[in-house]
Amino acid sequence: MAMTMTVAMGMTAAMGMNENPADLAPELCVLLAAVLGLVNGLFLPRTKQLRVAVVCAAGLVFGLAAAGVAASRPDLMAFGSFAVDPVTHVTRIAVLGSTLLVVALAAGEVRDHPRESEHYALILLSALGAMVLGATSDLLVLVGAYLLASIPAYALAGFGKDAPGTEAALKYYLMGAFLGVVMLAGVTLLYGVGRGTAYGTLRAGLADAPAAAMAVGVVALLAGLLFKAGAVPGHFWVPDVTEGAPPAIAAYVTTVPKIGAFAALFRFGVETAPGGWAPLVSVVAAATMTLGNLAAFGQDNVRRLLAYSTVSQAGYLLVPVAMAGRAGLARPAVLFYVAAYAVTNVGAFAVVLACGRDDLAGYTGLLRRSPAAGLSLIVCLLGLVGTPPTAVFVGKVLMFGAALEGGYAWLAALAAVNTVASVFYYLRWIVPLFGRPDGRPPPSRAPLAVAVAAAAVSLALGVGSGIALAA
């Protein structure tokens, strides 16, 4: 008994040493920026609420700086449930960087809107939920992060108050609420059979738990996280929300929540190691990438095409998640891929927003009409395919390596077949870019700048990482 009390006191003291708010500096920067943005919006006239965007962008920049500083320090567990490790570092940087690009895109869309300040604050609060989602090592905090990442996004999807946006928001909310309840039921079941909510406790408790109860709990938990990731079977909201929501928000919901979701999935797989994890997630990955690619073939609406593209990308990202704990390449694969996908996807949506057209025919002659927009779109679309020297290419190489290292050659082969198949529907969008211009107005400057920046980052990441891998 004395030894047990001594160990418990030692653990408590160790946890107390890490109860330092400075360990959560990036998250606090985002929270503070959202609160300051709301407060500023209360006292600013409608025509001067752009200052709120500046405040929110500053909070994201300070958060990025804090995340960079934290990445140079040793790993630790803050407040007993918040891991500060490489997974958290990449999640923070990817979420903050992507959100900064989305705020830049949204600034033009909601300029002089009566609820402009609330728009920026909702984006930041949802991003904060995505950051916590990828960093937590406790099921209860995971549920709280899921809700924080989801509820502001529901409001953002219907922010335009038009018929497509309202329908998108309703579908998004209903599916999120339903799968969130299923997820909460899974958390309850895992808590019962695993005798705790912390991942370390669950790992020990699930080893002796009834296999059937553990399997049901894990599947129910996956339901909520797969919804955030936009993967099968929680993918049905993706095309409707992507088409009906404002373009900047479509870019957001198909990018930022995914970062947190995949980080959370990977962390859960590594730290709890439930039985049957690899076969279960591998089947979901295979179904997701195949369904996403098949559904994208017949799309003439570019936003729906990008929506199903994000579904297929979720399938590829689930491959290293399935290999969590089985392959050494799994962690670098999922972390690099999710960051590369984020910047590339936002870049593609930035071109859509700059051009203001949702039909494939509307992009005819774009390369001649606006070389910067055309080249940026080509880089982003070829990046989503996984063509060198883009960043997603390096992510896919690591993904294939993780699948082969984990003993799932069939999954790597299926991912390769799907990658080749995806070339055809991306070419349906790329080929018209080389056509003859038809007198349409040039793309908007601000979204175009975001697109050019995203394309440049994708190329820089791809070239730099390719050189590092070759060396």
Coordinates of C-alpha atoms in Angstrom, one line a residue:
M1 CA 0.0 0.0 0.0
A2 CA 2.8 2.4 0.9
M3 CA 4.5 1.7 -2.4
T4 CA 1.3 2.3 -4.3
M5 CA 0.8 5.6 -2.6
T6 CA 4.3 6.6 -3.3
V7 CA 4.0 5.8 -7.0
A8 CA 0.7 7.6 -7.1
M9 CA 2.1 10.7 -5.4
G10 CA 5.1 10.6 -7.8
M11 CA 2.8 10.5 -10.8
T12 CA 0.7 13.3 -9.5
A13 CA 3.8 15.4 -8.9
A14 CA 5.1 14.6 -12.4
M15 CA 1.8 15.7 -13.9
G16 CA 1.8 18.8 -11.7
M17 CA 5.1 19.8 -13.2
N18 CA 3.5 19.9 -16.6
E19 CA 0.4 21.8 -15.6
N20 CA 1.8 24.9 -17.3
P21 CA -0.5 27.0 -19.5
A22 CA 2.6 28.0 -21.6
D23 CA 2.5 24.4 -23.0
L24 CA -0.8 25.3 -24.7
A25 CA 0.5 28.6 -26.0
P26 CA -0.6 28.0 -29.7
E27 CA -4.1 27.0 -28.6
L28 CA -4.3 30.0 -26.3
C29 CA -3.3 32.3 -29.1
V30 CA -6.1 31.1 -31.2
L31 CA -8.6 31.3 -28.4
L32 CA -7.5 34.8 -27.4
A33 CA -7.7 36.0 -31.0
A34 CA -11.3 34.6 -31.4
V35 CA -12.4 36.4 -28.2
L36 CA -10.7 39.6 -29.1
G37 CA -12.2 39.4 -32.5
L38 CA -15.7 39.1 -31.1
V39 CA -15.2 41.9 -28.6
N40 CA -13.8 44.2 -31.4
G41 CA -16.8 43.4 -33.6
L42 CA -19.2 44.6 -30.9
F43 CA -17.8 48.2 -31.2
L44 CA -16.8 48.5 -34.8
P45 CA -19.1 49.7 -37.6
R46 CA -20.1 47.3 -40.2
T47 CA -17.8 48.8 -42.8
K48 CA -14.7 48.5 -40.6
Q49 CA -15.0 44.9 -39.3
L50 CA -12.1 43.9 -41.5
R51 CA -9.9 44.8 -38.5
V52 CA -11.3 41.6 -36.9
A53 CA -9.8 39.6 -39.7
V54 CA -6.4 41.3 -39.0
V55 CA -6.7 40.4 -35.3
C56 CA -7.6 36.8 -36.1
A57 CA -4.8 36.5 -38.6
A58 CA -2.3 37.9 -36.0
G59 CA -3.5 35.3 -33.5
L60 CA -2.8 32.6 -36.0
V61 CA 0.6 34.0 -36.8
F62 CA 1.6 34.2 -33.1
G63 CA 0.2 30.6 -32.8
L64 CA 2.5 29.4 -35.6
A65 CA 5.5 31.1 -33.9
A66 CA 4.6 29.4 -30.6
A67 CA 4.1 26.1 -32.3
G68 CA 7.5 26.4 -33.9
V69 CA 9.1 27.1 -30.5
A70 CA 7.3 24.2 -28.9
A71 CA 8.5 21.8 -31.6
S72 CA 12.1 22.4 -30.5
R73 CA 11.4 21.3 -26.9
P74 CA 11.3 17.8 -25.4
D75 CA 8.0 15.9 -25.6
L76 CA 5.7 16.1 -22.6
M77 CA 2.1 15.4 -21.4
A78 CA 0.3 18.6 -20.4
F79 CA -2.5 18.5 -17.8
G80 CA -2.5 14.7 -18.0
S81 CA -4.4 14.5 -21.3
F82 CA -2.7 16.8 -23.8
A83 CA 0.3 15.3 -25.5
V84 CA 2.9 17.8 -26.8
D85 CA 4.8 15.6 -29.3
P86 CA 5.6 15.5 -33.1
V87 CA 2.0 14.5 -33.9
T88 CA 0.8 17.6 -32.0
H89 CA 3.5 19.8 -33.6
V90 CA 2.5 18.9 -37.1
T91 CA -1.2 19.2 -36.3
R92 CA -0.8 22.6 -34.9
I93 CA 1.3 24.0 -37.8
A94 CA -0.9 22.4 -40.4
V95 CA -4.1 23.7 -38.8
L96 CA -2.8 27.1 -38.1
G97 CA -1.3 27.6 -41.6
S98 CA -4.4 26.3 -43.4
T99 CA -6.7 28.4 -41.2
L100 CA -4.6 31.5 -42.0
L101 CA -5.1 30.8 -45.7
V102 CA -8.9 30.3 -45.2
V103 CA -9.2 33.6 -43.3
A104 CA -7.5 35.4 -46.2
L105 CA -10.0 33.8 -48.6
A106 CA -13.0 34.5 -46.3
A107 CA -12.0 38.2 -45.9
G108 CA -13.2 39.0 -49.4
E109 CA -16.3 36.9 -49.3
V110 CA -17.8 38.4 -46.1
R111 CA -16.6 41.9 -46.4
D112 CA -19.2 44.3 -44.9
H113 CA -21.4 41.4 -43.9
P114 CA -23.5 42.1 -40.7
R115 CA -21.9 39.1 -39.0
E116 CA -18.4 39.5 -40.4
S117 CA -16.6 39.4 -37.0
E118 CA -18.6 36.3 -36.0
H119 CA -17.5 34.6 -39.2
Y120 CA -13.8 34.9 -38.4
A121 CA -14.4 33.9 -34.7
L122 CA -16.3 30.7 -35.7
I123 CA -13.4 29.7 -38.0
L124 CA -10.9 30.1 -35.3
L125 CA -13.0 28.3 -32.7
S126 CA -13.5 25.3 -35.0
A127 CA -9.8 25.3 -35.8
L128 CA -9.0 25.3 -32.1
G129 CA -11.2 22.1 -31.8
A130 CA -9.2 20.5 -34.6
M131 CA -5.9 21.3 -32.8
V132 CA -7.1 19.7 -29.6
L133 CA -8.6 16.8 -31.5
G134 CA -5.2 15.8 -32.8
A135 CA -3.3 16.3 -29.5
T136 CA -5.5 14.7 -26.8
S137 CA -4.8 11.4 -25.2
D138 CA -8.1 11.1 -23.4
L139 CA -11.5 10.1 -24.7
L140 CA -13.4 12.7 -22.8
V141 CA -11.2 15.5 -24.1
L142 CA -11.6 13.9 -27.6
V143 CA -15.4 14.3 -27.4
G144 CA -15.1 17.9 -26.3
A145 CA -12.7 18.6 -29.1
Y146 CA -15.0 16.9 -31.6
L147 CA -17.9 19.2 -30.5
L148 CA -15.8 22.3 -30.6
A149 CA -14.5 21.5 -34.1
S150 CA -18.0 20.6 -35.4
I151 CA -20.6 23.1 -34.0
P152 CA -19.0 26.3 -35.4
A153 CA -18.6 24.5 -38.7
Y154 CA -22.3 23.8 -38.9
A155 CA -23.0 27.5 -38.5
L156 CA -20.4 28.4 -41.1
A157 CA -21.8 26.0 -43.7
G158 CA -25.1 27.9 -43.6
F159 CA -23.6 31.4 -43.2
G160 CA -24.9 32.6 -46.5
K161 CA -28.6 31.9 -45.5
D162 CA -29.4 30.8 -49.1
A163 CA -31.2 27.6 -50.0
P164 CA -28.1 25.5 -50.9
G165 CA -26.2 26.7 -47.8
T166 CA -29.2 26.0 -45.5
E167 CA -29.6 22.5 -47.0
A168 CA -25.8 21.9 -46.6
A169 CA -25.8 23.1 -43.0
L170 CA -28.8 20.9 -42.1
K171 CA -27.3 17.8 -43.6
Y172 CA -23.9 18.6 -42.0
Y173 CA -25.5 19.1 -38.6
L174 CA -27.8 16.0 -38.7
M175 CA -25.1 13.7 -39.8
G176 CA -22.6 15.2 -37.3
A177 CA -25.1 15.0 -34.4
F178 CA -26.1 11.4 -35.2
L179 CA -22.5 10.1 -35.6
G180 CA -21.4 12.2 -32.6
V181 CA -24.0 10.4 -30.4
V182 CA -22.7 7.1 -31.8
M183 CA -19.2 8.2 -30.9
L184 CA -20.2 9.1 -27.4
A185 CA -21.8 5.7 -27.0
G186 CA -18.5 4.1 -28.1
V187 CA -16.6 6.2 -25.6
T188 CA -19.0 5.1 -22.8
L189 CA -18.5 1.4 -23.8
L190 CA -14.8 1.7 -24.0
Y191 CA -14.7 3.5 -20.6
G192 CA -16.7 0.6 -19.1
V193 CA -14.6 -2.3 -20.5
G194 CA -11.3 -0.4 -20.4
R195 CA -11.7 1.0 -16.9
G196 CA -10.6 4.5 -17.9
T197 CA -10.6 7.2 -20.5
A198 CA -6.9 8.0 -20.7
Y199 CA -5.2 6.1 -23.6
G200 CA -2.6 4.6 -21.4
T201 CA -5.2 3.2 -19.0
L202 CA -7.3 1.9 -22.0
R203 CA -4.3 0.1 -23.5
A204 CA -4.0 -1.9 -20.3
G205 CA -7.7 -2.3 -19.7
L206 CA -8.6 -3.4 -23.3
A207 CA -6.1 -6.2 -23.2
D208 CA -8.4 -8.1 -20.8
A209 CA -11.7 -6.8 -22.1
P210 CA -14.3 -8.9 -23.9
A211 CA -13.4 -8.9 -27.6
A212 CA -17.0 -8.2 -28.8
A213 CA -17.5 -5.3 -26.5
M214 CA -14.2 -3.7 -27.4
A215 CA -14.9 -4.1 -31.1
V216 CA -18.3 -2.4 -30.8
G217 CA -16.8 0.4 -28.8
V218 CA -13.9 1.0 -31.3
V219 CA -16.3 0.9 -34.3
A220 CA -18.6 3.4 -32.6
L221 CA -15.7 5.7 -31.8
L222 CA -14.5 5.5 -35.4
A223 CA -17.9 6.6 -36.6
G224 CA -17.4 10.1 -35.2
L225 CA -13.8 10.5 -36.3
L226 CA -14.5 9.1 -39.8
F227 CA -17.2 11.8 -40.1
K228 CA -14.7 14.5 -39.3
A229 CA -12.3 12.9 -41.8
G230 CA -14.9 12.7 -44.5
A231 CA -14.3 9.0 -44.9
V232 CA -16.8 6.1 -45.5
P233 CA -19.4 5.7 -44.0
G234 CA -19.5 9.3 -42.7
H235 CA -18.8 10.9 -46.1
F236 CA -22.3 11.7 -47.3
W237 CA -22.2 15.3 -46.2
V238 CA -19.0 16.2 -48.1
P239 CA -20.4 16.9 -51.6
D240 CA -23.4 18.8 -50.5
V241 CA -21.6 20.9 -48.0
T242 CA -18.7 21.6 -50.4
E243 CA -21.2 22.7 -53.1
G244 CA -23.6 24.6 -50.9
A245 CA -21.4 26.4 -48.4
P246 CA -19.4 29.5 -49.4
P247 CA -16.2 28.6 -51.2
A248 CA -13.9 29.6 -48.4
I249 CA -15.8 27.5 -45.9
A250 CA -15.9 24.6 -48.4
A251 CA -12.1 24.8 -48.4
Y252 CA -12.1 25.0 -44.6
V253 CA -14.4 22.0 -43.9
T254 CA -12.7 19.8 -46.4
T255 CA -9.2 20.6 -45.0
V256 CA -8.8 21.7 -41.4
P257 CA -11.1 19.2 -39.5
K258 CA -9.5 16.4 -41.5
I259 CA -6.1 17.3 -40.0
G260 CA -7.3 16.9 -36.5
A261 CA -9.3 13.8 -37.3
F262 CA -6.4 11.9 -38.9
A263 CA -4.0 12.9 -36.1
A264 CA -6.6 11.7 -33.6
L265 CA -7.1 8.4 -35.4
F266 CA -3.4 7.8 -35.6
R267 CA -2.8 8.6 -32.0
F268 CA -5.6 6.3 -30.8
G269 CA -4.3 3.5 -33.0
V270 CA -0.7 3.9 -31.6
E271 CA -1.5 4.5 -28.0
T272 CA -4.3 2.0 -27.4
A273 CA -3.5 -0.6 -30.0
P274 CA -7.0 -2.2 -30.1
G275 CA -7.2 -5.7 -31.5
G276 CA -8.1 -5.8 -35.2
W277 CA -7.3 -2.2 -35.8
A278 CA -5.3 -2.7 -39.0
P279 CA -7.8 -5.0 -40.8
L280 CA -10.7 -2.8 -39.9
V281 CA -9.2 0.5 -40.9
S282 CA -7.6 -1.0 -44.0
V283 CA -11.1 -2.1 -45.3
V284 CA -12.4 1.4 -44.6
A285 CA -9.5 2.9 -46.4
A286 CA -10.0 0.7 -49.4
A287 CA -13.7 1.5 -49.6
T288 CA -13.1 5.3 -49.1
M289 CA -10.5 5.8 -51.8
T290 CA -12.4 3.6 -54.3
L291 CA -15.8 5.2 -53.7
G292 CA -14.4 8.7 -53.8
N293 CA -12.6 8.2 -57.1
L294 CA -15.6 6.4 -58.8
A295 CA -18.0 9.2 -57.7
A296 CA -15.7 11.9 -59.0
F297 CA -15.6 10.6 -62.6
G298 CA -19.0 12.0 -63.6
Q299 CA -18.8 15.4 -61.9
D300 CA -19.1 18.5 -64.0
N301 CA -19.3 20.8 -61.0
V302 CA -15.8 21.5 -59.9
R303 CA -16.7 21.9 -56.2
R304 CA -18.4 18.4 -56.2
L305 CA -15.4 17.1 -58.0
L306 CA -13.1 18.4 -55.3
A307 CA -15.5 17.1 -52.7
Y308 CA -15.2 13.5 -53.9
S309 CA -11.5 14.1 -54.4
T310 CA -11.2 14.9 -50.7
V311 CA -13.1 11.6 -50.0
S312 CA -10.5 9.7 -52.0
Q313 CA -7.7 11.5 -50.3
A314 CA -9.2 10.5 -46.9
G315 CA -8.8 6.9 -48.1
Y316 CA -5.2 7.3 -48.9
L317 CA -4.6 9.0 -45.5
L318 CA -6.3 6.0 -43.7
V319 CA -3.6 3.7 -45.1
P320 CA -0.8 4.9 -42.7
V321 CA -3.4 5.2 -40.0
A322 CA -4.2 1.5 -40.4
M323 CA -0.4 0.8 -40.1
A324 CA -0.2 2.7 -36.8
G325 CA 2.1 0.6 -34.5
R326 CA 2.9 -1.8 -37.3
A327 CA 5.2 0.2 -39.5
G328 CA 7.9 2.8 -38.7
L329 CA 6.9 4.8 -41.8
A330 CA 3.3 5.2 -40.6
R331 CA 3.9 8.3 -38.5
P332 CA 5.9 10.3 -41.1
A333 CA 3.5 9.2 -43.8
V334 CA 0.4 10.4 -42.1
L335 CA 1.9 13.7 -40.8
F336 CA 3.6 14.7 -44.0
Y337 CA 0.6 13.6 -46.2
V338 CA -1.9 15.5 -44.1
A339 CA 0.1 18.7 -44.2
A340 CA 0.8 18.4 -47.9
Y341 CA -2.9 17.7 -48.7
A342 CA -4.0 20.6 -46.6
V343 CA -2.1 23.3 -48.5
T344 CA -2.8 21.7 -51.9
N345 CA -6.5 21.5 -51.3
V346 CA -6.8 25.1 -50.0
G347 CA -4.9 26.2 -53.1
A348 CA -7.4 24.4 -55.5
F349 CA -10.3 26.0 -53.7
A350 CA -8.6 29.4 -53.8
V351 CA -8.6 29.2 -57.6
V352 CA -12.3 28.3 -57.7
L353 CA -13.0 31.3 -55.5
A354 CA -10.9 33.6 -57.6
C355 CA -12.5 32.5 -60.9
G356 CA -16.1 32.5 -59.4
R357 CA -17.2 29.5 -61.6
D358 CA -18.3 26.1 -60.5
D359 CA -18.7 24.5 -64.0
L360 CA -15.8 22.8 -65.8
A361 CA -16.6 24.8 -68.9
G362 CA -16.0 28.0 -67.0
Y363 CA -12.3 27.2 -66.8
T364 CA -11.7 27.0 -70.6
G365 CA -8.7 29.2 -71.5
L366 CA -7.8 30.0 -67.9
L367 CA -4.1 29.4 -68.5
R368 CA -4.0 32.1 -71.3
R369 CA -6.4 34.5 -69.5
S370 CA -4.5 34.3 -66.2
P371 CA -1.3 32.3 -66.3
A372 CA -0.8 32.6 -62.5
A373 CA -4.3 31.1 -61.8
G374 CA -3.9 28.4 -64.5
L375 CA -0.5 27.3 -63.3
S376 CA -1.5 27.3 -59.7
L377 CA -4.5 25.2 -60.4
I378 CA -2.5 22.7 -62.5
V379 CA 0.1 22.4 -59.7
C380 CA -2.6 21.8 -57.1
L381 CA -4.6 19.3 -59.2
L382 CA -1.4 17.4 -60.2
G383 CA -0.5 17.6 -56.5
L384 CA -3.8 15.9 -55.5
V385 CA -3.0 13.1 -58.0
G386 CA 0.5 12.7 -56.4
T387 CA 2.6 13.8 -59.3
P388 CA 6.3 14.8 -58.6
P389 CA 7.6 17.2 -57.5
T390 CA 4.6 18.2 -55.5
A391 CA 4.3 17.6 -51.7
V392 CA 1.5 15.1 -52.0
F393 CA 3.8 12.9 -54.1
V394 CA 6.2 12.5 -51.2
G395 CA 3.3 11.8 -48.9
K396 CA 2.1 9.0 -51.2
V397 CA 5.6 7.5 -51.4
L398 CA 5.7 7.3 -47.7
M399 CA 2.1 6.0 -47.6
F400 CA 3.0 3.1 -50.0
G401 CA 6.1 2.4 -48.0
A402 CA 4.1 2.2 -44.7
A403 CA 1.6 -0.2 -46.3
L404 CA 4.4 -2.5 -47.6
E405 CA 6.3 -2.3 -44.4
G406 CA 3.2 -3.2 -42.4
G407 CA 2.5 -6.3 -44.6
Y408 CA -0.5 -4.9 -46.5
A409 CA 0.8 -5.1 -50.1
W410 CA -2.8 -5.5 -51.4
L411 CA -3.7 -2.2 -49.9
A412 CA -0.7 -0.5 -51.5
A413 CA -1.6 -2.0 -54.8
L414 CA -5.2 -0.8 -54.5
A415 CA -4.0 2.7 -53.6
A416 CA -1.7 2.7 -56.7
V417 CA -4.7 1.6 -59.0
N418 CA -6.8 4.4 -57.5
T419 CA -4.1 6.9 -58.0
V420 CA -3.8 6.1 -61.7
A421 CA -7.6 6.1 -62.1
S422 CA -7.8 9.6 -60.5
V423 CA -5.7 11.1 -63.2
F424 CA -8.6 10.9 -65.7
Y425 CA -11.0 13.0 -63.8
Y426 CA -8.4 15.6 -62.9
L427 CA -7.5 15.8 -66.6
R428 CA -11.1 16.6 -67.4
W429 CA -10.4 19.8 -65.5
I430 CA -6.8 20.4 -66.6
V431 CA -7.3 20.0 -70.3
P432 CA -9.8 22.9 -70.8
L433 CA -7.3 25.3 -69.1
F434 CA -5.2 25.2 -72.4
G435 CA -8.2 26.2 -74.6
R436 CA -9.0 29.5 -76.2
P437 CA -10.1 32.3 -73.8
D438 CA -13.7 33.4 -74.2
G439 CA -13.6 36.9 -72.7
R440 CA -14.4 36.1 -69.1
P441 CA -13.1 38.6 -66.5
P442 CA -9.7 37.8 -64.9
P443 CA -9.7 36.1 -61.5
S444 CA -9.9 38.0 -58.3
R445 CA -6.6 39.1 -56.9
A446 CA -6.8 38.2 -53.2
P447 CA -7.8 34.5 -53.7
L448 CA -5.4 34.2 -56.5
A449 CA -2.5 35.3 -54.2
V450 CA -3.5 32.5 -51.8
A451 CA -3.6 30.0 -54.7
V452 CA -0.1 31.0 -55.9
A453 CA 1.2 30.8 -52.4
A454 CA -0.3 27.4 -51.8
A455 CA 1.1 26.1 -55.1
A456 CA 4.5 27.5 -54.3
V457 CA 4.5 25.8 -50.8
S458 CA 3.4 22.5 -52.3
L459 CA 6.3 22.6 -54.8
A460 CA 8.8 23.7 -52.2
L461 CA 7.8 21.0 -49.8
G462 CA 7.8 18.4 -52.5
V463 CA 11.3 19.4 -53.9
G464 CA 12.8 19.8 -50.4
S465 CA 11.4 16.5 -49.1
G466 CA 12.3 14.7 -52.2
I467 CA 15.9 15.8 -51.9
A468 CA 16.0 14.8 -48.3
L469 CA 14.5 11.3 -49.1
A470 CA 17.0 10.8 -51.9
A471 CA 19.9 11.7 -49.6

